[in-house]
Short mmCIF file of C-alpha atoms in Angstrom, two decimals:
data_model
loop_
_atom_site.label_atom_id
_atom_site.label_comp_id
_atom_site.label_asym_id
_atom_site.label_seq_id
_atom_site.Cartn_x
_atom_site.Cartn_y
_atom_site.Cartn_z
CA MET A 1 86.25 125.79 33.91
CA ASN A 2 83.54 125.30 31.41
CA GLU A 3 83.54 127.56 28.37
CA ALA A 4 79.84 127.06 27.81
CA ARG A 5 79.06 129.17 30.80
CA VAL A 6 80.20 132.31 28.99
CA ILE A 7 77.45 133.92 26.99
CA ALA A 8 77.50 136.69 24.37
CA PRO A 9 75.70 139.90 25.41
CA GLU A 10 73.24 139.62 22.50
CA GLU A 11 72.35 136.14 23.64
CA LEU A 12 72.07 137.10 27.29
CA ILE A 13 69.86 140.12 26.59
CA PRO A 14 68.38 139.45 23.12
CA SER A 15 66.17 142.54 23.01
CA VAL A 16 66.92 145.67 24.97
CA PRO A 17 64.20 146.09 27.61
CA GLU A 18 62.02 149.20 27.65
CA THR A 19 61.65 148.94 31.41
CA ILE A 20 63.73 147.17 34.04
CA PHE A 21 63.29 146.46 37.72
CA LEU A 22 66.23 148.01 39.54
CA PHE A 23 67.02 146.10 42.74
CA ARG A 24 67.95 148.43 45.59
CA SER A 25 71.31 147.64 47.20
CA CYS A 26 71.73 148.44 50.91
CA THR A 27 75.35 149.49 50.56
CA GLY A 28 74.75 151.18 47.21
CA SER A 29 71.97 153.32 48.62
CA MET A 30 73.64 154.15 51.94
CA GLU A 31 77.45 154.10 51.69
CA TYR A 32 77.61 155.32 48.08
CA PRO A 33 74.20 156.72 47.11
CA GLY A 34 75.86 158.23 44.03
CA THR A 35 76.13 154.73 42.55
CA GLU A 36 72.39 154.22 42.42
CA ASN A 37 71.90 157.72 41.11
CA ALA A 38 74.54 157.33 38.39
CA ILE A 39 72.76 154.21 37.14
CA LYS A 40 69.47 156.06 37.01
CA GLU A 41 71.08 158.92 35.08
CA VAL A 42 72.76 156.58 32.56
CA LEU A 43 69.54 154.59 32.05
CA ASP A 44 67.70 157.86 31.54
CA LYS A 45 70.13 158.82 28.78
CA LEU A 46 69.52 155.44 27.15
CA GLY A 47 65.75 155.93 27.41
CA ILE A 48 65.22 152.85 29.58
CA ASN A 49 62.53 153.14 32.27
CA ILE A 50 63.24 152.10 35.83
CA VAL A 51 60.86 150.51 38.28
CA MET A 52 61.86 150.17 41.92
CA ASP A 53 59.63 148.98 44.74
CA PRO A 54 59.74 150.18 48.36
CA ASP A 55 58.45 146.73 49.38
CA GLN A 56 61.75 145.14 48.29
CA THR A 57 64.05 144.33 51.21
CA CYS A 58 67.74 143.55 51.61
CA CYS A 59 68.78 140.38 49.74
CA SER A 60 70.07 139.01 53.11
CA GLY A 61 72.94 137.21 51.36
CA TYR A 62 75.86 138.90 53.05
CA LEU A 63 74.99 137.80 56.57
CA LEU A 64 74.18 134.31 55.29
CA THR A 65 77.69 133.95 53.94
CA CYS A 66 79.03 135.14 57.31
CA SER A 67 77.23 132.03 58.69
CA ALA A 68 75.25 134.48 60.90
CA HIS A 69 72.01 132.74 59.98
CA LYS A 70 70.80 129.61 58.24
CA PRO A 71 69.78 129.42 54.55
CA GLU A 72 66.03 129.20 55.24
CA LEU A 73 65.80 132.95 55.82
CA SER A 74 67.67 133.89 52.64
CA LEU A 75 65.71 131.41 50.54
CA ALA A 76 62.45 132.95 51.78
CA VAL A 77 63.72 136.51 51.34
CA THR A 78 64.92 135.78 47.81
CA ALA A 79 61.59 134.18 46.88
CA ARG A 80 59.70 137.16 48.35
CA ASN A 81 61.77 139.85 46.60
CA LEU A 82 61.73 138.08 43.25
CA ALA A 83 57.99 137.39 43.58
CA ILE A 84 57.50 141.16 43.80
CA VAL A 85 59.36 141.59 40.49
CA GLU A 86 57.50 138.73 38.83
CA GLN A 87 54.17 140.38 39.62
CA LYS A 88 55.35 143.29 37.48
CA ASN A 89 56.38 141.00 34.64
CA LEU A 90 59.88 142.49 34.52
CA ASP A 91 63.46 141.29 34.71
CA THR A 92 65.60 142.15 37.74
CA TYR A 93 68.77 144.17 37.38
CA MET A 94 71.20 144.35 40.29
CA PHE A 95 74.06 146.79 40.68
CA CYS A 96 75.75 145.08 43.59
CA ASN A 97 77.70 141.87 42.97
CA GLY A 98 76.44 140.70 46.35
CA CYS A 99 72.76 141.14 45.49
CA TYR A 100 73.45 139.67 42.05
CA GLY A 101 75.49 136.68 43.21
CA TYR A 102 73.32 135.76 46.18
CA ASN A 103 70.04 136.15 44.30
CA ARG A 104 71.37 134.09 41.40
CA GLU A 105 72.70 131.38 43.66
CA LEU A 106 69.65 131.25 45.94
CA ALA A 107 67.21 131.35 43.01
CA HIS A 108 69.21 128.51 41.45
CA ILE A 109 68.90 126.47 44.64
CA LEU A 110 65.15 127.18 44.80
CA LYS A 111 64.59 126.21 41.17
CA HIS A 112 66.54 122.97 41.45
CA ASN A 113 65.29 121.77 44.81
CA PRO A 114 61.49 121.40 44.80
CA ALA A 115 61.51 120.92 48.58
CA TYR A 116 63.22 124.29 49.13
CA MET A 117 60.90 125.99 46.65
CA GLN A 118 57.94 124.55 48.53
CA MET A 119 59.34 125.65 51.87
CA ALA A 120 60.02 129.21 50.69
CA ASN A 121 56.63 129.51 49.01
CA ASP A 122 54.83 128.14 52.07
CA ILE A 123 56.45 130.85 54.19
CA ILE A 124 55.90 133.78 51.83
CA ALA A 125 52.33 132.64 51.11
CA LYS A 126 51.56 133.90 54.62
CA GLN A 127 52.43 137.37 53.31
CA GLY A 128 50.51 136.91 50.09
CA TYR A 129 53.40 136.18 47.70
CA HIS A 130 54.19 133.36 45.31
CA TYR A 131 57.52 132.84 43.51
CA GLU A 132 57.67 130.87 40.27
CA GLY A 133 61.25 131.43 39.18
CA LYS A 134 60.40 133.37 36.04
CA THR A 135 62.18 136.71 36.44
CA GLY A 136 65.63 136.93 34.87
CA ILE A 137 68.45 138.11 37.13
CA PHE A 138 71.01 140.42 35.53
CA HIS A 139 73.74 142.81 36.55
CA VAL A 140 73.43 146.35 35.16
CA GLN A 141 76.97 146.09 33.79
CA GLU A 142 75.63 143.44 31.43
CA LEU A 143 73.26 146.03 30.04
CA TRP A 144 76.14 148.52 29.70
CA TYR A 145 78.19 146.00 27.74
CA ARG A 146 75.19 145.02 25.62
CA LEU A 147 74.62 148.72 24.79
CA LYS A 148 78.28 149.62 24.34
CA LYS A 149 77.73 151.28 20.96
CA GLU A 150 74.74 153.27 22.15
CA LEU A 151 76.64 154.45 25.21
CA VAL A 152 79.75 155.45 23.27
CA ALA A 153 77.56 157.36 20.80
CA ARG A 154 76.27 159.46 23.70
CA ALA A 155 79.70 160.18 25.24
CA VAL A 156 80.58 163.84 25.59
CA VAL A 157 83.63 163.71 27.86
CA PRO A 158 86.46 161.63 26.38
CA LEU A 159 88.27 159.48 28.95
CA ASN A 160 91.48 159.75 26.93
CA GLY A 161 94.61 158.97 28.86
CA LEU A 162 92.78 158.00 32.03
CA LYS A 163 94.49 154.89 33.41
CA VAL A 164 91.70 152.79 34.82
CA GLY A 165 92.28 149.65 36.87
CA VAL A 166 89.19 147.51 36.80
CA HIS A 167 88.08 145.51 39.83
CA TYR A 168 85.48 142.96 38.68
CA GLY A 169 84.40 141.65 42.05
CA CYS A 170 84.40 137.99 42.96
CA HIS A 171 80.68 137.37 43.15
CA TYR A 172 80.14 138.22 39.51
CA LEU A 173 83.05 136.14 38.24
CA ALA A 174 82.24 133.16 40.44
CA GLN A 175 78.96 132.54 38.67
CA GLN A 176 79.28 129.27 36.83
CA TYR A 177 76.70 129.85 34.15
CA GLN A 178 75.63 132.67 31.85
CA ILE A 179 78.07 135.43 32.59
CA LEU A 180 79.69 137.70 30.04
CA ASP A 181 83.25 136.54 30.33
CA ASP A 182 85.66 133.90 31.51
CA GLY A 183 85.84 134.19 35.30
CA GLY A 184 89.49 133.16 35.08
CA TYR A 185 90.55 136.14 32.97
CA PRO A 186 87.75 138.57 32.16
CA THR A 187 88.33 141.54 29.85
CA PHE A 188 84.89 142.90 28.93
CA GLN A 189 84.98 145.89 31.28
CA GLU A 190 88.37 146.91 29.91
CA GLU A 191 86.94 146.62 26.41
CA LEU A 192 84.03 148.86 27.38
CA LEU A 193 86.29 151.49 28.94
CA ALA A 194 88.71 151.45 26.01
CA ALA A 195 85.77 152.28 23.74
CA PHE A 196 85.43 155.54 25.71
CA GLY A 197 89.10 156.33 25.20
CA ALA A 198 90.28 155.23 28.64
CA GLU A 199 93.49 153.28 29.03
CA PRO A 200 92.74 150.06 30.91
CA VAL A 201 95.55 148.82 33.13
CA PHE A 202 95.96 145.10 33.64
CA TYR A 203 97.64 145.31 37.04
CA LYS A 204 98.98 142.12 38.54
CA GLU A 205 96.51 141.73 41.41
CA ARG A 206 93.57 142.85 39.27
CA GLN A 207 91.48 139.86 40.22
CA ALA A 208 92.33 139.88 43.93
CA CYS A 209 89.27 140.09 46.17
CA CYS A 210 88.34 143.41 47.88
CA GLY A 211 88.94 141.59 51.14
CA TYR A 212 85.74 142.79 52.76
CA SER A 213 83.57 140.12 51.34
CA VAL A 214 81.90 138.28 54.15
CA GLY A 215 82.84 140.24 57.11
CA ARG A 216 86.53 139.57 57.37
CA GLY A 217 86.87 143.36 57.47
CA PHE A 218 85.11 143.14 60.82
CA THR A 219 86.91 140.18 62.34
CA HIS A 220 90.25 139.82 60.55
CA LYS A 221 91.04 143.30 59.27
CA GLU A 222 94.60 143.40 60.52
CA SER A 223 95.55 139.75 60.21
CA VAL A 224 94.26 139.11 56.69
CA VAL A 225 92.46 141.97 54.96
CA GLN A 226 95.14 144.65 55.20
CA PRO A 227 98.13 142.55 54.10
CA HIS A 228 95.97 141.28 51.25
CA LEU A 229 94.85 144.75 50.15
CA PHE A 230 98.38 146.06 50.46
CA LYS A 231 99.49 143.59 47.76
CA LYS A 232 96.60 144.65 45.55
CA PHE A 233 97.19 148.39 45.82
CA LYS A 234 100.94 148.02 45.53
CA SER A 235 100.54 146.29 42.18
CA ALA A 236 97.92 148.84 41.03
CA LYS A 237 100.15 151.74 41.93
CA GLU A 238 103.21 150.23 40.26
CA ALA A 239 101.16 149.82 37.10
CA GLY A 240 100.20 153.50 37.23
CA VAL A 241 96.47 153.20 37.94
CA ASP A 242 94.77 156.64 38.22
CA LEU A 243 91.34 155.34 39.09
CA MET A 244 89.88 152.02 40.13
CA THR A 245 86.36 151.00 39.14
CA THR A 246 84.10 148.47 40.80
CA THR A 247 80.70 147.01 39.95
CA CYS A 248 79.82 146.34 43.57
CA PRO A 249 79.30 148.94 46.30
CA GLY A 250 80.58 146.37 48.79
CA CYS A 251 83.93 146.11 46.96
CA ASN A 252 83.94 149.90 46.82
CA VAL A 253 83.77 150.04 50.62
CA GLY A 254 86.67 147.62 51.01
CA LEU A 255 88.88 149.31 48.44
CA ASP A 256 88.07 152.97 49.17
CA ARG A 257 87.54 153.09 52.93
CA GLU A 258 90.58 150.99 53.81
CA GLN A 259 93.22 153.15 52.06
CA PRO A 260 93.87 155.56 54.98
CA ASN A 261 94.40 152.54 57.27
CA LEU A 262 96.86 151.02 54.80
CA ALA A 263 98.75 154.32 54.65
CA LYS A 264 98.93 154.43 58.43
CA ARG A 265 100.07 150.82 58.77
CA TYR A 266 102.49 150.53 55.86
CA GLY A 267 103.57 154.16 55.54
CA GLU A 268 102.67 154.18 51.86
CA GLU A 269 100.00 156.43 50.37
CA PHE A 270 98.23 154.85 47.43
CA ASP A 271 95.71 157.62 46.86
CA ILE A 272 93.78 155.71 44.18
CA PRO A 273 90.14 156.82 44.01
CA VAL A 274 87.63 154.00 43.69
CA ILE A 275 84.24 154.56 42.03
CA ASP A 276 81.55 152.47 40.44
CA LEU A 277 81.83 151.71 36.73
CA SER A 278 78.41 153.34 36.27
CA GLN A 279 79.70 156.54 37.88
CA LEU A 280 82.56 156.63 35.37
CA LEU A 281 80.10 156.08 32.52
CA GLY A 282 78.05 158.92 34.01
CA LEU A 283 81.13 161.18 33.85
CA ALA A 284 81.73 160.22 30.22
CA LEU A 285 78.09 160.85 29.32
CA GLY A 286 78.21 164.32 30.84
CA VAL A 287 76.12 163.68 33.95
CA PRO A 288 76.76 166.68 36.26
CA LEU A 289 79.23 165.95 39.06
CA ASN A 290 76.70 166.79 41.76
CA LYS A 291 74.51 163.95 40.48
CA LEU A 292 77.29 161.37 40.94
CA GLY A 293 77.79 161.70 44.69
CA PHE A 294 81.59 161.58 44.88
CA GLU A 295 81.49 163.38 48.23
CA ALA A 296 80.80 159.97 49.81
CA ASN A 297 84.25 158.75 48.71
CA THR A 298 87.10 158.53 51.21
CA VAL A 299 89.82 158.99 48.57
CA PRO A 300 88.92 162.22 46.73
CA LEU A 301 88.55 162.32 42.95
CA ASP A 302 90.14 165.73 42.43
CA LYS A 303 93.03 164.50 40.27
CA VAL A 304 90.75 162.47 38.02
CA ILE A 305 88.33 165.35 37.58
CA GLU A 306 91.22 167.63 36.72
CA LYS A 307 92.64 165.12 34.25
CA LEU A 308 89.29 164.92 32.47
CA GLY A 309 89.15 168.72 32.30
CA LEU A 310 85.97 168.92 34.37
CA LYS A 311 85.32 171.54 37.00
CA LYS A 312 83.72 170.88 40.34
CA GLY A 313 80.19 172.21 40.52
CA GLU A 314 79.66 171.53 36.83
CA MET B 1 104.38 100.32 57.05
CA MET B 2 103.06 103.80 57.57
CA PRO B 3 99.37 103.64 58.43
CA ARG B 4 97.38 105.57 55.85
CA GLU B 5 93.79 106.69 55.90
CA LYS B 6 91.55 105.54 53.10
CA TYR B 7 88.12 106.87 52.35
CA LYS B 8 86.77 103.37 51.99
CA ASP B 9 87.69 102.57 55.57
CA LYS B 10 85.01 105.02 56.60
CA ALA B 11 81.27 104.93 56.09
CA GLU B 12 79.75 106.07 52.79
CA ASN B 13 78.73 109.68 52.25
CA LEU B 14 80.33 111.06 55.36
CA TYR B 15 80.38 114.53 53.92
CA LYS B 16 76.61 114.72 54.25
CA GLN B 17 77.25 115.29 57.95
CA VAL B 18 78.70 118.62 56.88
CA ASP B 19 76.54 119.28 53.83
CA ALA B 20 73.31 118.99 55.78
CA TYR B 21 71.54 121.32 53.34
CA ASN B 22 72.51 119.33 50.23
CA LEU B 23 74.11 122.35 48.61
CA VAL B 24 77.39 120.75 47.50
CA GLU B 25 76.26 117.54 45.94
CA ASN B 26 79.32 116.96 43.76
CA LEU B 27 82.03 116.99 46.43
CA GLU B 28 83.07 113.46 45.52
CA THR B 29 84.12 114.65 42.08
CA CYS B 30 87.06 116.54 43.62
CA LEU B 31 90.19 115.76 41.61
CA ALA B 32 92.50 117.12 44.31
CA CYS B 33 94.04 119.26 41.57
CA GLY B 34 94.64 122.10 44.01
CA LYS B 35 93.57 124.96 41.74
CA CYS B 36 91.38 126.14 44.62
CA VAL B 37 94.45 126.50 46.83
CA GLY B 38 96.44 128.25 44.12
CA ASN B 39 93.68 130.80 43.56
CA CYS B 40 92.92 131.39 47.25
CA PRO B 41 93.96 134.81 48.61
CA VAL B 42 93.77 133.51 52.17
CA ALA B 43 95.96 130.48 51.46
CA SER B 44 98.56 132.82 50.01
CA LEU B 45 98.75 134.62 53.36
CA ASN B 46 98.02 131.66 55.66
CA PRO B 47 99.22 128.46 53.97
CA SER B 48 97.69 126.25 56.63
CA TYR B 49 94.26 127.28 55.33
CA ASN B 50 93.96 124.75 52.55
CA PRO B 51 90.64 124.15 50.74
CA ARG B 52 91.89 120.93 49.14
CA GLN B 53 92.89 119.53 52.53
CA ILE B 54 89.52 120.57 53.95
CA ILE B 55 87.63 118.75 51.15
CA SER B 56 89.74 115.66 51.70
CA ASP B 57 89.06 115.74 55.45
CA VAL B 58 85.34 116.33 54.98
CA MET B 59 85.10 113.37 52.59
CA SER B 60 86.91 111.06 54.97
CA GLY B 61 84.63 112.05 57.84
CA GLU B 62 87.28 114.11 59.60
CA ALA B 63 85.67 117.53 59.32
CA ARG B 64 85.92 117.83 63.09
CA ARG B 65 89.63 118.47 62.72
CA TRP B 66 88.77 121.91 61.40
CA LEU B 67 85.96 122.84 63.76
CA ASP B 68 88.19 124.25 66.49
CA SER B 69 90.56 125.86 64.00
CA GLU B 70 91.34 129.50 63.43
CA GLU B 71 91.86 128.77 59.73
CA ILE B 72 88.19 128.33 58.79
CA TRP B 73 87.37 131.85 60.00
CA ARG B 74 89.83 133.44 57.61
CA CYS B 75 88.01 132.53 54.38
CA PHE B 76 86.75 135.71 52.61
CA TRP B 77 84.06 133.75 50.77
CA CYS B 78 85.42 135.36 47.58
CA ALA B 79 84.63 132.08 45.83
CA GLY B 80 87.92 132.16 43.92
CA CYS B 81 88.10 128.40 44.60
CA TYR B 82 84.70 127.89 42.95
CA THR B 83 85.63 130.13 40.00
CA VAL B 84 88.56 127.91 39.01
CA CYS B 85 87.27 124.50 40.08
CA PRO B 86 87.23 122.21 37.02
CA ASN B 87 84.31 120.31 38.52
CA ASP B 88 82.34 123.33 39.78
CA ILE B 89 82.48 122.33 43.43
CA HIS B 90 80.88 125.14 45.42
CA PHE B 91 83.43 125.15 48.22
CA PRO B 92 82.11 128.37 49.85
CA LEU B 93 78.75 126.69 50.54
CA LEU B 94 80.67 123.89 52.23
CA MET B 95 82.68 126.40 54.28
CA MET B 96 79.46 128.09 55.38
CA GLN B 97 78.24 124.78 56.78
CA ILE B 98 81.57 123.89 58.43
CA ARG B 99 81.25 127.18 60.29
CA TYR B 100 77.71 126.28 61.39
CA MET B 101 79.13 123.08 62.88
CA ALA B 102 81.91 124.98 64.63
CA VAL B 103 79.43 127.46 66.11
CA GLU B 104 77.13 124.67 67.25
CA ASN B 105 80.09 123.42 69.26
CA ASN B 106 80.85 126.92 70.57
CA TRP B 107 84.03 127.39 68.55
CA GLY B 108 84.48 130.68 66.71
CA LEU B 109 81.56 132.40 68.42
CA LYS B 110 83.63 135.56 68.73
CA TYR B 111 83.74 135.67 64.92
CA ILE B 112 79.96 135.41 64.66
CA MET B 113 78.97 137.85 67.40
CA PRO B 114 79.53 141.09 65.39
CA PHE B 115 77.13 139.72 62.78
CA LYS B 116 74.52 138.82 65.37
CA ARG B 117 74.35 142.55 66.12
CA PHE B 118 74.16 143.46 62.43
CA ALA B 119 71.54 140.80 61.75
CA LEU B 120 69.29 141.89 64.62
CA ARG B 121 69.54 145.48 63.37
CA ALA B 122 68.87 144.41 59.76
CA ARG B 123 65.79 142.60 61.09
CA GLU B 124 64.39 145.99 62.11
CA ASP B 125 65.62 148.08 59.15
CA GLY B 126 65.00 145.72 56.23
CA LEU B 127 68.48 146.89 55.15
CA THR B 128 71.86 145.47 56.16
CA PHE B 129 74.55 147.74 57.68
CA ALA B 130 72.38 150.78 58.29
CA PRO B 131 74.60 152.73 60.68
CA SER B 132 73.76 154.32 64.01
CA GLU B 133 72.13 157.75 64.26
CA LYS B 134 75.32 159.74 63.69
CA GLY B 135 76.23 157.79 60.56
CA ARG B 136 72.67 158.18 59.30
CA GLU B 137 73.03 161.95 59.30
CA LYS B 138 75.91 161.68 56.85
CA ILE B 139 73.94 159.38 54.54
CA LYS B 140 70.98 161.76 54.64
CA ARG B 141 73.22 164.70 53.76
CA TYR B 142 74.77 162.88 50.79
CA ARG B 143 71.35 161.84 49.55
CA ARG B 144 69.91 165.33 49.98
CA ASN B 145 72.81 166.77 47.97
CA LEU B 146 72.02 164.30 45.18
CA GLY B 147 68.43 165.49 45.17
CA VAL B 148 66.98 162.10 46.16
CA SER B 149 64.93 161.02 49.18
CA GLU B 150 66.82 161.33 52.48
CA TRP B 151 66.60 157.66 53.27
CA PRO B 152 66.48 154.66 50.89
CA GLU B 153 62.86 154.18 49.92
CA ILE B 154 61.91 151.12 51.91
CA SER B 155 58.33 150.74 53.07
CA ALA B 156 57.12 149.98 56.58
CA LYS B 157 55.44 146.95 55.02
CA ALA B 158 58.78 145.67 53.71
CA GLN B 159 60.38 146.14 57.11
CA ALA B 160 57.55 144.38 58.94
CA GLU B 161 57.54 141.46 56.51
CA TYR B 162 61.33 141.12 56.57
CA LYS B 163 61.19 140.97 60.36
CA GLU B 164 58.40 138.42 60.17
CA LEU B 165 60.54 136.21 57.90
CA PHE B 166 63.25 136.20 60.60
CA ASP B 167 60.65 134.88 63.03
CA LEU B 168 58.99 132.40 60.65
CA THR B 169 62.30 130.78 59.65
CA GLY B 170 63.58 130.43 63.22
CA THR B 171 66.31 132.98 62.53
CA THR B 172 65.38 135.27 65.42
CA GLU B 173 65.59 132.32 67.81
CA PHE B 174 68.91 131.17 66.29
CA LEU B 175 70.39 134.66 66.70
CA GLU B 176 69.14 135.21 70.22
CA LYS B 177 70.73 131.96 71.37
CA LEU B 178 74.19 133.03 70.17
CA SER B 179 76.29 134.19 73.08
CA ASP B 180 80.03 134.50 73.42
CA GLU B 181 79.94 133.34 77.02
CA ALA B 182 80.16 129.75 75.85
CA GLU B 183 83.17 130.56 73.62
CA ARG B 184 85.77 127.81 73.31
CA PRO B 185 89.19 128.92 72.06
CA VAL B 186 90.21 128.30 68.44
CA ARG B 187 93.80 127.85 67.31
CA PHE B 188 95.81 127.33 64.15
CA LYS B 189 95.72 123.68 63.19
CA TYR B 190 97.82 121.71 60.78
CA LEU B 191 101.04 123.16 62.04
CA GLU B 192 103.22 120.10 62.28
CA GLY B 193 105.15 119.19 59.19
CA ARG B 194 103.48 121.91 57.13
CA ILE B 195 104.62 125.25 55.90
CA VAL B 196 102.86 127.81 58.04
CA GLY B 197 102.94 131.56 57.48
CA GLU B 198 102.93 132.67 61.10
#
């Protein structure tokens, strides 16, 4: 592990952008549309403008890592999507660790292999695009951490006493350069949540994968994913976690949707709601519950909402 | 004397047979420290899945040992191995290519077929994992209740161009060729003399 790859938030984002390009996530806009909306609400409170573009497509990374297609497609798709952002002279902010990790990795490959850059540009030129490699690729959580003080200053609902178990998500931590924390033992999300009064819980299997990454939830659910998730939830429950947060809608699917199956198989109810970090920030900043889309969650949030003294419909 | 394999007995750069895309150029810097194995959630459940052993086999030109294995299909691609690797070896990109080789030889097709379906659907939608009609109703309801557009705002242009990229990169052809009829069975390898979880 190389310490130099960790970068301070002020160095990563030297000046706070007036406008960002928000990269649509397939899972974030379909499985948990409240995630995308929470981000928009929080950015609105910070006075940061959002640009999205209907011409942006899926990042295509997930199926690449399932070996369902060869890298040529994803290299071309990445070049095309990022070319769209470059035309607007903006930086790209992702809210899915998949979109973030795959775009970072594929852009890195493009920038360091002139032959691949040429190949991708030759293909997308047929559609009228050209990718130079200029746009910066960030995760929205990096903006949250960078603007910690500003966010806390706007908080209206204290998260006091809420025991939050953070799930970072592998594809953020696996980046080898320019991320906010040590992938081996990150703490910045806990630090952020503690600033809102929450009580972060460092449960034993905190860094264990959501298990769904790369399709094993489709092909090896019973043989690998469930025993793996059982360990994770067991340790979270023993540590008293009230709520788990993710920064990846894909992780959210694995952790939230699988809990009824774990209960059925192992006879143990975990009943730990799983939401996006941005949705929790939305709660703290007083975004109305109906703007956060918790109805899409398999494990209901009732206990958390009660603990925070909020009423449904507010 | 026990016969032992040595890398130098083999040709140079054998791992390029696996790393056809030149994505893992520093494989030879592997220290065999085993941090990848220690941090692997799959290895903790299935000890015969062993990234360090796989790297060693790939470097000595023995990647074929893994091609008909069940083990290689268990990797989550969580990249925990890459996160802790002292030499930043991107093992997941190697695993991706080992799986290509397996599929080329008709091993593990059953583990690719669900994604063929998803990929062909994504080719039409411009989005991955858009569900069938019934599931779409639920998404539309959630989105309506949030006060946003019923369906993610993706243009017809984006969908057409995404589809075109599948065709231009040979991906459509690659996907259409995949069929589980040619499936050859995979099994757990590396059983003898090793600790195996099942």
